[in-house]
């Protein structure tokens, strides 16, 4: 009687792409390891949708906004992640709409979940902030009205915190202004 084949623990970049294609599941990829993306709550989905729609309505035609179905390349063939919303204004990213990833994000938005909050606020944040193109990193709480924004100021990052529905989040490098209450539209807190 034959033994069952052990589960594969490391994948080449090409195997990773094939795995996503054949299984139809989104996986984050880090140096050969793959991590299946968990499903989200309706509240998480509403906040992501609101944010993407707000940005898309205000954004220049030179930029594109994508949902959590488009991955960001952190390190070519080594590290790929799926943010909830990503904006790119890079001509290569904008013109090549058949590409599977954004290579030059300007804004990355993560809606925090209990299961991913630590990762989004630590390892993922550090990886994003090493990208030379990234101007803004936004973290949105889904269970309270709290938004954190990191903005690149030359070689430093500044921090802003928003917890009032009437506050406006200014993203001047993208010519965007987002009202906190619009991000949380149709979201009811307990």
mmCIF file of N, CA and C in Angstrom, residues 51 55 107-112 136-140 147-150 162 169 171 178 183:
data_model
loop_
_atom_site.group_PDB
_atom_site.id
_atom_site.type_symbol
_atom_site.label_atom_id
_atom_site.label_comp_id
_atom_site.label_asym_id
_atom_site.label_seq_id
_atom_site.Cartn_x
_atom_site.Cartn_y
_atom_site.Cartn_z
ATOM 1 N N UNK A 51 -14.193 52.494 0.892
ATOM 2 C CA UNK A 51 -12.896 53.152 0.716
ATOM 3 C C UNK A 51 -12.483 53.142 -0.754
ATOM 4 N N UNK A 55 -12.181 56.609 -3.105
ATOM 5 C CA UNK A 55 -10.923 56.921 -3.787
ATOM 6 C C UNK A 55 -11.141 56.984 -5.290
ATOM 7 N N UNK A 107 -0.636 54.160 -2.419
ATOM 8 C CA UNK A 107 -1.438 54.048 -1.205
ATOM 9 C C UNK A 107 -1.826 52.598 -1.012
ATOM 10 N N UNK A 108 -1.677 52.119 0.220
ATOM 11 C CA UNK A 108 -2.140 50.787 0.592
ATOM 12 C C UNK A 108 -3.064 50.946 1.784
ATOM 13 N N UNK A 109 -4.219 50.280 1.710
ATOM 14 C CA UNK A 109 -5.202 50.316 2.797
ATOM 15 C C UNK A 109 -5.443 48.896 3.284
ATOM 16 N N UNK A 110 -5.375 48.723 4.595
ATOM 17 C CA UNK A 110 -5.717 47.448 5.228
ATOM 18 C C UNK A 110 -6.849 47.688 6.213
ATOM 19 N N UNK A 111 -7.916 46.918 6.093
ATOM 20 C CA UNK A 111 -8.997 46.918 7.078
ATOM 21 C C UNK A 111 -8.647 45.828 8.077
ATOM 22 N N UNK A 112 -8.529 46.199 9.323
ATOM 23 C CA UNK A 112 -8.004 45.286 10.334
ATOM 24 C C UNK A 112 -9.035 44.249 10.773
ATOM 25 N N UNK A 136 1.500 56.495 1.260
ATOM 26 C CA UNK A 136 0.562 56.401 2.377
ATOM 27 C C UNK A 136 0.253 54.943 2.711
ATOM 28 N N UNK A 137 0.155 54.689 4.013
ATOM 29 C CA UNK A 137 -0.307 53.388 4.508
ATOM 30 C C UNK A 137 -1.419 53.655 5.507
ATOM 31 N N UNK A 138 -2.612 53.132 5.215
ATOM 32 C CA UNK A 138 -3.790 53.398 6.045
ATOM 33 C C UNK A 138 -4.291 52.103 6.667
ATOM 34 N N UNK A 139 -4.532 52.153 7.975
ATOM 35 C CA UNK A 139 -5.095 51.027 8.719
ATOM 36 C C UNK A 139 -6.459 51.449 9.246
ATOM 37 N N UNK A 140 -7.489 50.671 8.931
ATOM 38 C CA UNK A 140 -8.853 51.009 9.319
ATOM 39 C C UNK A 140 -9.389 49.927 10.255
ATOM 40 N N UNK A 147 -8.963 55.219 12.526
ATOM 41 C CA UNK A 147 -8.153 55.077 11.316
ATOM 42 C C UNK A 147 -6.766 55.632 11.606
ATOM 43 N N UNK A 148 -5.747 54.866 11.243
ATOM 44 C CA UNK A 148 -4.366 55.315 11.373
ATOM 45 C C UNK A 148 -3.817 55.562 9.982
ATOM 46 N N UNK A 149 -3.090 56.666 9.828
ATOM 47 C CA UNK A 149 -2.504 56.989 8.529
ATOM 48 C C UNK A 149 -1.023 57.294 8.710
ATOM 49 N N UNK A 150 -0.218 56.594 7.954
ATOM 50 C CA UNK A 150 1.224 56.848 7.896
ATOM 51 C C UNK A 150 1.497 57.515 6.557
ATOM 52 N N UNK A 162 -7.318 59.204 13.391
ATOM 53 C CA UNK A 162 -8.641 59.769 13.159
ATOM 54 C C UNK A 162 -9.676 58.910 13.883
ATOM 55 N N UNK A 169 -9.537 63.074 6.092
ATOM 56 C CA UNK A 169 -8.200 62.506 5.908
ATOM 57 C C UNK A 169 -7.652 63.076 4.610
ATOM 58 N N UNK A 171 -4.891 63.400 1.740
ATOM 59 C CA UNK A 171 -3.815 62.687 1.049
ATOM 60 C C UNK A 171 -3.355 63.588 -0.095
ATOM 61 N N UNK A 178 -10.670 62.291 2.177
ATOM 62 C CA UNK A 178 -11.673 61.285 2.509
ATOM 63 C C UNK A 178 -12.285 61.619 3.860
ATOM 64 N N UNK A 183 -16.071 56.604 4.916
ATOM 65 C CA UNK A 183 -15.390 55.299 4.956
ATOM 66 C C UNK A 183 -16.255 54.294 5.713
#
